[in-house]
PDB file of C-alpha atoms in Angstrom:
ATOM      1  CA  MET A   1       3.260 -32.577  19.795  1.00  0.00           C
ATOM      2  CA  SER A   2       2.338 -31.969  23.408  1.00  0.00           C
ATOM      3  CA  PRO A   3      -1.156 -30.814  24.381  1.00  0.00           C
ATOM      4  CA  THR A   4       0.286 -27.603  25.797  1.00  0.00           C
ATOM      5  CA  HIS A   5       1.647 -26.774  22.361  1.00  0.00           C
ATOM      6  CA  HIS A   6      -1.897 -26.769  21.018  1.00  0.00           C
ATOM      7  CA  LEU A   7      -3.044 -24.560  23.836  1.00  0.00           C
ATOM      8  CA  GLN A   8      -0.422 -21.907  23.344  1.00  0.00           C
ATOM      9  CA  PRO A   9      -2.033 -19.164  21.276  1.00  0.00           C
ATOM     10  CA  GLN A  10      -0.162 -17.867  18.283  1.00  0.00           C
ATOM     11  CA  ILE A  11      -0.517 -15.091  15.756  1.00  0.00           C
ATOM     12  CA  THR A  12       0.601 -14.701  12.151  1.00  0.00           C
ATOM     13  CA  VAL A  13       2.928 -11.767  11.565  1.00  0.00           C
ATOM     14  CA  LEU A  14       3.275 -10.378   8.038  1.00  0.00           C
ATOM     15  CA  TYR A  15       6.399  -8.517   6.977  1.00  0.00           C
ATOM     16  CA  PHE A  16       6.640  -6.188   3.981  1.00  0.00           C
ATOM     17  CA  ALA A  17       9.289  -3.892   2.542  1.00  0.00           C
ATOM     18  CA  ALA A  18      12.064  -3.001   5.014  1.00  0.00           C
ATOM     19  CA  ALA A  19      10.669  -5.371   7.666  1.00  0.00           C
ATOM     20  CA  SER A  20      10.786  -8.225   5.165  1.00  0.00           C
ATOM     21  CA  THR A  21      14.302  -7.314   4.054  1.00  0.00           C
ATOM     22  CA  ALA A  22      15.474  -7.240   7.692  1.00  0.00           C
ATOM     23  CA  THR A  23      13.974 -10.586   8.691  1.00  0.00           C
ATOM     24  CA  GLY A  24      14.322 -12.393   5.357  1.00  0.00           C
ATOM     25  CA  LEU A  25      10.690 -13.446   5.868  1.00  0.00           C
ATOM     26  CA  THR A  26       7.310 -12.435   4.495  1.00  0.00           C
ATOM     27  CA  SER A  27       5.397 -14.056   7.362  1.00  0.00           C
ATOM     28  CA  GLU A  28       5.913 -16.148  10.463  1.00  0.00           C
ATOM     29  CA  ALA A  29       3.838 -17.788  13.168  1.00  0.00           C
ATOM     30  CA  VAL A  30       4.635 -16.230  16.518  1.00  0.00           C
ATOM     31  CA  PRO A  31       3.550 -17.918  19.762  1.00  0.00           C
ATOM     32  CA  LEU A  32       2.222 -15.405  22.251  1.00  0.00           C
ATOM     33  CA  PRO A  33       3.992 -15.374  25.599  1.00  0.00           C
ATOM     34  CA  SER A  34       1.873 -16.726  28.416  1.00  0.00           C
ATOM     35  CA  GLY A  35      -0.544 -14.403  30.109  1.00  0.00           C
ATOM     36  CA  THR A  36      -2.828 -13.565  27.219  1.00  0.00           C
ATOM     37  CA  PRO A  37      -4.447 -11.252  26.307  1.00  0.00           C
ATOM     38  CA  PHE A  38      -1.113  -9.979  25.116  1.00  0.00           C
ATOM     39  CA  PRO A  39      -0.744  -6.219  24.628  1.00  0.00           C
ATOM     40  CA  LEU A  40       0.060  -5.244  21.038  1.00  0.00           C
ATOM     41  CA  SER A  41       2.353  -2.569  22.441  1.00  0.00           C
ATOM     42  CA  SER A  42       4.657  -5.357  23.685  1.00  0.00           C
ATOM     43  CA  LEU A  43       4.872  -7.180  20.352  1.00  0.00           C
ATOM     44  CA  ALA A  44       7.774  -5.127  18.951  1.00  0.00           C
ATOM     45  CA  GLU A  45      10.019  -6.376  21.766  1.00  0.00           C
ATOM     46  CA  VAL A  46       9.051  -9.999  21.068  1.00  0.00           C
ATOM     47  CA  LEU A  47       9.701  -9.689  17.335  1.00  0.00           C
ATOM     48  CA  ALA A  48      12.983  -7.824  17.797  1.00  0.00           C
ATOM     49  CA  SER A  49      14.228 -10.574  20.124  1.00  0.00           C
ATOM     50  CA  ARG A  50      13.299 -13.228  17.538  1.00  0.00           C
ATOM     51  CA  HIS A  51      15.399 -11.370  14.948  1.00  0.00           C
ATOM     52  CA  PRO A  52      18.376  -9.899  16.815  1.00  0.00           C
ATOM     53  CA  ASP A  53      21.006  -7.875  14.941  1.00  0.00           C
ATOM     54  CA  THR A  54      18.853  -7.553  11.819  1.00  0.00           C
ATOM     55  CA  GLY A  55      17.818  -3.923  12.200  1.00  0.00           C
ATOM     56  CA  LEU A  56      14.201  -5.032  12.696  1.00  0.00           C
ATOM     57  CA  ASP A  57      14.039  -3.082  15.951  1.00  0.00           C
ATOM     58  CA  ARG A  58      14.740   0.167  14.079  1.00  0.00           C
ATOM     59  CA  VAL A  59      12.188  -0.713  11.389  1.00  0.00           C
ATOM     60  CA  LEU A  60       9.545  -1.435  14.048  1.00  0.00           C
ATOM     61  CA  ALA A  61      10.249   1.879  15.763  1.00  0.00           C
ATOM     62  CA  SER A  62       9.163   3.756  12.626  1.00  0.00           C
ATOM     63  CA  SER A  63       6.265   1.446  11.691  1.00  0.00           C
ATOM     64  CA  GLN A  64       2.589   1.080  12.536  1.00  0.00           C
ATOM     65  CA  TRP A  65       0.538  -2.075  13.106  1.00  0.00           C
ATOM     66  CA  SER A  66      -2.484  -3.556  11.457  1.00  0.00           C
ATOM     67  CA  VAL A  67      -4.530  -6.304  13.104  1.00  0.00           C
ATOM     68  CA  ASP A  68      -6.790  -8.441  10.906  1.00  0.00           C
ATOM     69  CA  ALA A  69      -6.373  -5.927   8.053  1.00  0.00           C
ATOM     70  CA  GLU A  70      -7.375  -2.869  10.073  1.00  0.00           C
ATOM     71  CA  MET A  71      -4.906  -0.110  10.914  1.00  0.00           C
ATOM     72  CA  VAL A  72      -4.326   0.335  14.640  1.00  0.00           C
ATOM     73  CA  ASP A  73      -4.451   3.937  15.833  1.00  0.00           C
ATOM     74  CA  ASP A  74      -3.485   3.267  19.437  1.00  0.00           C
ATOM     75  CA  PRO A  75      -1.472   0.068  20.121  1.00  0.00           C
ATOM     76  CA  GLU A  76      -1.907   0.628  23.858  1.00  0.00           C
ATOM     77  CA  SER A  77      -5.622  -0.082  23.477  1.00  0.00           C
ATOM     78  CA  VAL A  78      -5.281  -3.368  21.559  1.00  0.00           C
ATOM     79  CA  SER A  79      -4.695  -6.855  22.947  1.00  0.00           C
ATOM     80  CA  LEU A  80      -4.013 -10.076  21.062  1.00  0.00           C
ATOM     81  CA  LYS A  81      -5.656 -13.346  22.051  1.00  0.00           C
ATOM     82  CA  GLY A  82      -4.286 -15.599  19.326  1.00  0.00           C
ATOM     83  CA  GLY A  83      -5.345 -16.277  15.740  1.00  0.00           C
ATOM     84  CA  GLU A  84      -4.918 -12.681  14.571  1.00  0.00           C
ATOM     85  CA  GLU A  85      -3.081 -11.624  11.422  1.00  0.00           C
ATOM     86  CA  VAL A  86      -0.786  -8.805  12.490  1.00  0.00           C
ATOM     87  CA  ALA A  87       1.171  -6.844   9.891  1.00  0.00           C
ATOM     88  CA  VAL A  88       4.112  -4.520  10.328  1.00  0.00           C
ATOM     89  CA  ILE A  89       3.198  -1.436   8.293  1.00  0.00           C
ATOM     90  CA  CYS A  90       6.437   0.334   7.392  1.00  0.00           C
ATOM     91  CA  PRO A  91       6.292   3.941   6.156  1.00  0.00           C
ATOM     92  CA  VAL A  92       4.445   3.618   2.842  1.00  0.00           C
ATOM     93  CA  SER A  93       5.791   4.625  -0.569  1.00  0.00           C
ATOM     94  CA  GLY A  94       3.137   4.015  -3.181  1.00  0.00           C
ATOM     95  CA  GLY A  95       2.522   6.219  -6.183  1.00  0.00           C
TER      96      GLY A  95
ATOM     97  CA  MET B   1      17.849 -18.307 -10.338  1.00  0.00           C
ATOM     98  CA  THR B   2      20.212 -16.278  -8.185  1.00  0.00           C
ATOM     99  CA  SER B   3      19.488 -15.767  -4.527  1.00  0.00           C
ATOM    100  CA  SER B   4      18.615 -12.115  -5.076  1.00  0.00           C
ATOM    101  CA  GLU B   5      15.979 -13.096  -7.628  1.00  0.00           C
ATOM    102  CA  THR B   6      14.553 -15.608  -5.195  1.00  0.00           C
ATOM    103  CA  PHE B   7      14.405 -12.956  -2.518  1.00  0.00           C
ATOM    104  CA  SER B   8      12.685 -10.465  -4.784  1.00  0.00           C
ATOM    105  CA  ASN B   9       9.694 -12.805  -5.153  1.00  0.00           C
ATOM    106  CA  TRP B  10       6.608 -10.998  -3.989  1.00  0.00           C
ATOM    107  CA  PRO B  11       5.134 -11.610  -0.541  1.00  0.00           C
ATOM    108  CA  PRO B  12       2.138 -13.983  -0.658  1.00  0.00           C
ATOM    109  CA  ALA B  13      -0.040 -11.196   0.817  1.00  0.00           C
ATOM    110  CA  SER B  14       0.873  -8.912  -2.116  1.00  0.00           C
ATOM    111  CA  VAL B  15      -1.750 -10.131  -4.566  1.00  0.00           C
ATOM    112  CA  GLU B  16      -3.921  -8.595  -7.250  1.00  0.00           C
ATOM    113  CA  ALA B  17      -7.124  -7.033  -5.927  1.00  0.00           C
ATOM    114  CA  VAL B  18     -10.184  -5.155  -7.189  1.00  0.00           C
ATOM    115  CA  LEU B  19     -12.755  -3.287  -5.117  1.00  0.00           C
ATOM    116  CA  ASP B  20     -15.715  -1.947  -7.063  1.00  0.00           C
ATOM    117  CA  THR B  21     -17.845   0.467  -5.029  1.00  0.00           C
ATOM    118  CA  ALA B  22     -20.506   3.086  -5.656  1.00  0.00           C
ATOM    119  CA  ASP B  23     -17.733   5.712  -5.610  1.00  0.00           C
ATOM    120  CA  GLY B  24     -15.523   4.026  -8.200  1.00  0.00           C
ATOM    121  CA  ILE B  25     -13.038   1.222  -8.668  1.00  0.00           C
ATOM    122  CA  ALA B  26      -9.716   0.546  -6.908  1.00  0.00           C
ATOM    123  CA  VAL B  27      -7.332  -1.929  -8.528  1.00  0.00           C
ATOM    124  CA  LEU B  28      -3.974  -3.493  -7.644  1.00  0.00           C
ATOM    125  CA  THR B  29      -2.464  -5.445 -10.530  1.00  0.00           C
ATOM    126  CA  TYR B  30       0.793  -7.027 -11.663  1.00  0.00           C
ATOM    127  CA  SER B  31      -0.138  -6.321 -15.294  1.00  0.00           C
ATOM    128  CA  PRO B  32       0.938  -3.190 -17.194  1.00  0.00           C
ATOM    129  CA  LEU B  33      -1.657  -0.428 -16.775  1.00  0.00           C
ATOM    130  CA  ASP B  34      -3.776   0.174 -19.874  1.00  0.00           C
ATOM    131  CA  VAL B  35      -4.161   3.938 -19.659  1.00  0.00           C
ATOM    132  CA  GLN B  36      -6.670   4.283 -22.494  1.00  0.00           C
ATOM    133  CA  GLN B  37      -8.890   1.571 -21.045  1.00  0.00           C
ATOM    134  CA  ILE B  38      -8.735   3.204 -17.597  1.00  0.00           C
ATOM    135  CA  ILE B  39      -9.714   6.617 -19.017  1.00  0.00           C
ATOM    136  CA  SER B  40     -12.569   5.044 -20.992  1.00  0.00           C
ATOM    137  CA  SER B  41     -13.857   3.370 -17.835  1.00  0.00           C
ATOM    138  CA  VAL B  42     -14.833   6.740 -16.316  1.00  0.00           C
ATOM    139  CA  GLY B  43     -16.453   7.979 -19.512  1.00  0.00           C
ATOM    140  CA  ASP B  44     -19.991   9.295 -19.084  1.00  0.00           C
ATOM    141  CA  ASP B  45     -22.231  11.501 -21.197  1.00  0.00           C
ATOM    142  CA  ARG B  46     -22.844  13.734 -18.174  1.00  0.00           C
ATOM    143  CA  ALA B  47     -19.109  14.434 -17.855  1.00  0.00           C
ATOM    144  CA  GLY B  48     -17.675  17.593 -19.356  1.00  0.00           C
ATOM    145  CA  ALA B  49     -14.289  16.910 -17.825  1.00  0.00           C
ATOM    146  CA  THR B  50     -12.022  13.960 -17.199  1.00  0.00           C
ATOM    147  CA  ALA B  51      -8.875  14.574 -15.151  1.00  0.00           C
ATOM    148  CA  VAL B  52      -6.134  11.945 -15.419  1.00  0.00           C
ATOM    149  CA  PHE B  53      -2.918  11.528 -13.467  1.00  0.00           C
ATOM    150  CA  LEU B  54      -0.175   9.171 -14.629  1.00  0.00           C
ATOM    151  CA  GLY B  55       2.678   8.448 -12.269  1.00  0.00           C
ATOM    152  CA  THR B  56       5.592   6.951 -14.172  1.00  0.00           C
ATOM    153  CA  THR B  57       8.832   5.505 -12.858  1.00  0.00           C
ATOM    154  CA  ARG B  58      11.720   7.953 -13.124  1.00  0.00           C
ATOM    155  CA  ASN B  59      15.207   7.061 -14.354  1.00  0.00           C
ATOM    156  CA  SER B  60      17.242   8.890 -11.703  1.00  0.00           C
ATOM    157  CA  PHE B  61      17.369   9.668  -7.992  1.00  0.00           C
ATOM    158  CA  LYS B  62      19.971  12.054  -6.539  1.00  0.00           C
ATOM    159  CA  GLY B  63      22.302  11.506  -9.480  1.00  0.00           C
ATOM    160  CA  LYS B  64      22.016   7.712  -9.383  1.00  0.00           C
ATOM    161  CA  VAL B  65      20.681   5.800 -12.364  1.00  0.00           C
ATOM    162  CA  VAL B  66      17.517   3.871 -11.484  1.00  0.00           C
ATOM    163  CA  THR B  67      17.371   0.530 -13.274  1.00  0.00           C
ATOM    164  CA  ARG B  68      13.966  -0.624 -12.019  1.00  0.00           C
ATOM    165  CA  LEU B  69      11.374  -0.252  -9.288  1.00  0.00           C
ATOM    166  CA  ASP B  70       9.592  -2.997  -7.403  1.00  0.00           C
ATOM    167  CA  TYR B  71       6.226  -2.445  -5.766  1.00  0.00           C
ATOM    168  CA  GLN B  72       4.491  -4.624  -3.210  1.00  0.00           C
ATOM    169  CA  ALA B  73       1.299  -4.153  -1.209  1.00  0.00           C
ATOM    170  CA  TYR B  74      -0.590  -5.612   1.711  1.00  0.00           C
ATOM    171  CA  SER B  75      -3.390  -5.968  -0.791  1.00  0.00           C
ATOM    172  CA  LYS B  76      -6.249  -6.894   1.530  1.00  0.00           C
ATOM    173  CA  LEU B  77      -5.717  -3.661   3.482  1.00  0.00           C
ATOM    174  CA  ALA B  78      -4.407  -1.414   0.689  1.00  0.00           C
ATOM    175  CA  ILE B  79      -7.441  -1.995  -1.523  1.00  0.00           C
ATOM    176  CA  LYS B  80      -9.769  -0.966   1.332  1.00  0.00           C
ATOM    177  CA  THR B  81      -7.659   2.134   1.936  1.00  0.00           C
ATOM    178  CA  MET B  82      -7.792   3.053  -1.777  1.00  0.00           C
ATOM    179  CA  ALA B  83     -11.573   2.559  -1.970  1.00  0.00           C
ATOM    180  CA  GLY B  84     -11.974   4.633   1.203  1.00  0.00           C
ATOM    181  CA  ILE B  85     -10.017   7.456  -0.448  1.00  0.00           C
ATOM    182  CA  LEU B  86     -12.328   7.349  -3.495  1.00  0.00           C
ATOM    183  CA  HIS B  87     -15.265   7.605  -1.107  1.00  0.00           C
ATOM    184  CA  MET B  88     -13.722  10.594   0.696  1.00  0.00           C
ATOM    185  CA  ALA B  89     -13.095  12.255  -2.677  1.00  0.00           C
ATOM    186  CA  GLN B  90     -16.790  11.867  -3.524  1.00  0.00           C
ATOM    187  CA  GLU B  91     -17.795  13.351  -0.177  1.00  0.00           C
ATOM    188  CA  GLN B  92     -15.354  16.218  -0.381  1.00  0.00           C
ATOM    189  CA  PHE B  93     -15.787  17.308  -3.993  1.00  0.00           C
ATOM    190  CA  SER B  94     -19.469  16.679  -4.540  1.00  0.00           C
ATOM    191  CA  ARG B  95     -20.240  20.390  -4.204  1.00  0.00           C
ATOM    192  CA  ASN B  96     -21.264  21.858  -7.504  1.00  0.00           C
ATOM    193  CA  ALA B  97     -20.394  25.539  -7.629  1.00  0.00           C
ATOM    194  CA  HIS B  98     -23.038  26.270 -10.245  1.00  0.00           C
ATOM    195  CA  GLN B  99     -25.839  24.278  -8.676  1.00  0.00           C
ATOM    196  CA  PRO B 100     -25.224  24.015  -4.936  1.00  0.00           C
ATOM    197  CA  GLN B 101     -28.666  22.478  -4.450  1.00  0.00           C
ATOM    198  CA  ASN B 102     -27.730  19.641  -6.789  1.00  0.00           C
ATOM    199  CA  ALA B 103     -24.728  18.532  -4.754  1.00  0.00           C
ATOM    200  CA  ALA B 104     -24.941  14.777  -5.114  1.00  0.00           C
ATOM    201  CA  SER B 105     -23.606  14.192  -8.594  1.00  0.00           C
ATOM    202  CA  SER B 106     -20.728  16.549  -9.314  1.00  0.00           C
ATOM    203  CA  LEU B 107     -18.130  13.756  -9.333  1.00  0.00           C
ATOM    204  CA  ILE B 108     -19.361  11.055 -11.650  1.00  0.00           C
ATOM    205  CA  LYS B 109     -16.746   8.383 -11.354  1.00  0.00           C
ATOM    206  CA  SER B 110     -13.235   8.050  -9.992  1.00  0.00           C
ATOM    207  CA  VAL B 111     -10.837   5.129 -10.396  1.00  0.00           C
ATOM    208  CA  VAL B 112      -7.370   4.395  -9.070  1.00  0.00           C
ATOM    209  CA  TYR B 113      -5.099   1.695 -10.477  1.00  0.00           C
ATOM    210  CA  HIS B 114      -1.752   0.854  -8.862  1.00  0.00           C
ATOM    211  CA  ARG B 115       0.710  -1.551 -10.400  1.00  0.00           C
ATOM    212  CA  LEU B 116       2.605  -4.176  -8.377  1.00  0.00           C
ATOM    213  CA  GLY B 117       5.777  -6.110  -9.089  1.00  0.00           C
ATOM    214  CA  THR B 118       8.623  -4.814 -11.213  1.00  0.00           C
ATOM    215  CA  VAL B 119       7.781  -1.631 -13.105  1.00  0.00           C
ATOM    216  CA  PRO B 120      10.388  -0.804 -15.758  1.00  0.00           C
ATOM    217  CA  VAL B 121      11.539   2.824 -15.965  1.00  0.00           C
ATOM    218  CA  GLY B 122       9.129   4.998 -17.959  1.00  0.00           C
ATOM    219  CA  GLU B 123       6.012   2.889 -17.384  1.00  0.00           C
ATOM    220  CA  PRO B 124       3.058   4.029 -15.273  1.00  0.00           C
ATOM    221  CA  SER B 125       2.936   2.760 -11.695  1.00  0.00           C
ATOM    222  CA  ILE B 126      -0.280   4.604 -10.851  1.00  0.00           C
ATOM    223  CA  VAL B 127      -3.164   5.884 -12.946  1.00  0.00           C
ATOM    224  CA  ILE B 128      -6.039   7.954 -11.553  1.00  0.00           C
ATOM    225  CA  ALA B 129      -9.001   9.071 -13.641  1.00  0.00           C
ATOM    226  CA  VAL B 130     -11.890  11.241 -12.460  1.00  0.00           C
ATOM    227  CA  SER B 131     -14.865  12.339 -14.512  1.00  0.00           C
ATOM    228  CA  SER B 132     -17.112  15.218 -13.556  1.00  0.00           C
ATOM    229  CA  PRO B 133     -19.504  17.672 -15.184  1.00  0.00           C
ATOM    230  CA  HIS B 134     -16.925  20.431 -14.565  1.00  0.00           C
ATOM    231  CA  ARG B 135     -13.135  20.547 -14.671  1.00  0.00           C
ATOM    232  CA  LYS B 136     -12.502  22.060 -11.255  1.00  0.00           C
ATOM    233  CA  GLU B 137     -13.884  19.176  -9.206  1.00  0.00           C
ATOM    234  CA  ALA B 138     -12.178  16.672 -11.506  1.00  0.00           C
ATOM    235  CA  PHE B 139      -8.753  18.306 -11.059  1.00  0.00           C
ATOM    236  CA  LEU B 140      -9.168  18.706  -7.307  1.00  0.00           C
ATOM    237  CA  ALA B 141     -10.410  15.166  -6.749  1.00  0.00           C
ATOM    238  CA  CYS B 142      -7.658  13.673  -8.910  1.00  0.00           C
ATOM    239  CA  GLU B 143      -4.935  15.434  -6.925  1.00  0.00           C
ATOM    240  CA  TYR B 144      -6.599  14.589  -3.605  1.00  0.00           C
ATOM    241  CA  ILE B 145      -6.770  10.887  -4.516  1.00  0.00           C
ATOM    242  CA  LEU B 146      -3.100  10.842  -5.550  1.00  0.00           C
ATOM    243  CA  GLU B 147      -1.823  12.565  -2.416  1.00  0.00           C
ATOM    244  CA  GLU B 148      -3.935  10.396  -0.103  1.00  0.00           C
ATOM    245  CA  VAL B 149      -2.873   7.155  -1.812  1.00  0.00           C
ATOM    246  CA  LYS B 150       0.788   8.164  -1.520  1.00  0.00           C
ATOM    247  CA  LEU B 151       0.287   8.991   2.151  1.00  0.00           C
ATOM    248  CA  LYS B 152      -1.929   6.114   3.283  1.00  0.00           C
ATOM    249  CA  ALA B 153      -2.188   3.116   0.960  1.00  0.00           C
ATOM    250  CA  GLN B 154      -0.204   0.118   2.259  1.00  0.00           C
ATOM    251  CA  ILE B 155       2.031  -0.048  -0.823  1.00  0.00           C
ATOM    252  CA  TRP B 156       5.836  -0.019  -0.852  1.00  0.00           C
ATOM    253  CA  LYS B 157       8.391   0.873  -3.511  1.00  0.00           C
ATOM    254  CA  ARG B 158      11.971  -0.291  -3.746  1.00  0.00           C
ATOM    255  CA  GLU B 159      14.405   1.471  -6.054  1.00  0.00           C
ATOM    256  CA  PHE B 160      17.290  -0.381  -7.706  1.00  0.00           C
ATOM    257  CA  TYR B 161      20.330   1.620  -8.861  1.00  0.00           C
ATOM    258  CA  GLU B 162      22.910   0.938 -11.519  1.00  0.00           C
ATOM    259  CA  GLY B 163      26.156  -0.442 -10.101  1.00  0.00           C
ATOM    260  CA  GLU B 164      24.715  -1.173  -6.649  1.00  0.00           C
ATOM    261  CA  LYS B 165      23.975  -4.546  -5.083  1.00  0.00           C
ATOM    262  CA  GLU B 166      20.339  -5.646  -5.336  1.00  0.00           C
ATOM    263  CA  GLU B 167      20.130  -6.512  -1.643  1.00  0.00           C
ATOM    264  CA  GLU B 168      21.151  -2.943  -0.774  1.00  0.00           C
ATOM    265  CA  ALA B 169      18.366  -1.409  -2.860  1.00  0.00           C
ATOM    266  CA  GLU B 170      16.465   1.186  -0.909  1.00  0.00           C
ATOM    267  CA  TRP B 171      12.869   0.957   0.305  1.00  0.00           C
ATOM    268  CA  LYS B 172      11.430   4.415  -0.203  1.00  0.00           C
ATOM    269  CA  SER B 173       9.210   6.408   2.144  1.00  0.00           C
ATOM    270  CA  ASN B 174       6.683   9.073   1.174  1.00  0.00           C
ATOM    271  CA  ALA B 175       6.673  10.595   4.654  1.00  0.00           C
TER     272      ALA B 175
END
């Protein structure tokens, strides 16, 4: 493992419901592209490109984000620095 | 085990959770909901009314036969959302029409239990119980808690239909 690998920040992404069905995953470690802090608003593009042709892009378009178990109201105002737990919150259907 | 069974294993973040606050208790559990125990848990000698809502899994959707429903949650977040809704219910319905000066105690206790995992048709997936000195606040708070949980709690339901492939089962949306 190279030292640069250790230095590259990464986040944990959690998938539920339709996002989990699309990716076949419940979570994955995602390295953040260089130039952190990384805007949350750019994360959908990164995840969609990791899972092409799965329909994840459409799921993300109708979903919200949570970061460290807090709902995000405005993704434009949130940046990721590494170490966060980010969840894709699909439209909910409890009850 | 078939591959579809493997895939239907619950996400590691969808775990049982309990949050006990001054406003009441929120619970996420894989166990069947014990309705009588839940109702008893809000019992109080000051209460003249207990409103209860049971949401049970239905056997049909648009003419299709539902064989089972699976629920999962982002428990760490969903349990906070549920407890926050109980708190809002206390704030909103703590007005006592008969004694406006005694506003603090008109909802005595409210609890919300949501089941996770596979819920067979006909069993409760959600149980809400609210006790209050008077029926009106209990009814109003019970409905408010239900509608808010359906709208906001980070819980997802997947419906499986007779004669359809498991992997094509539909994730529902309350929106």
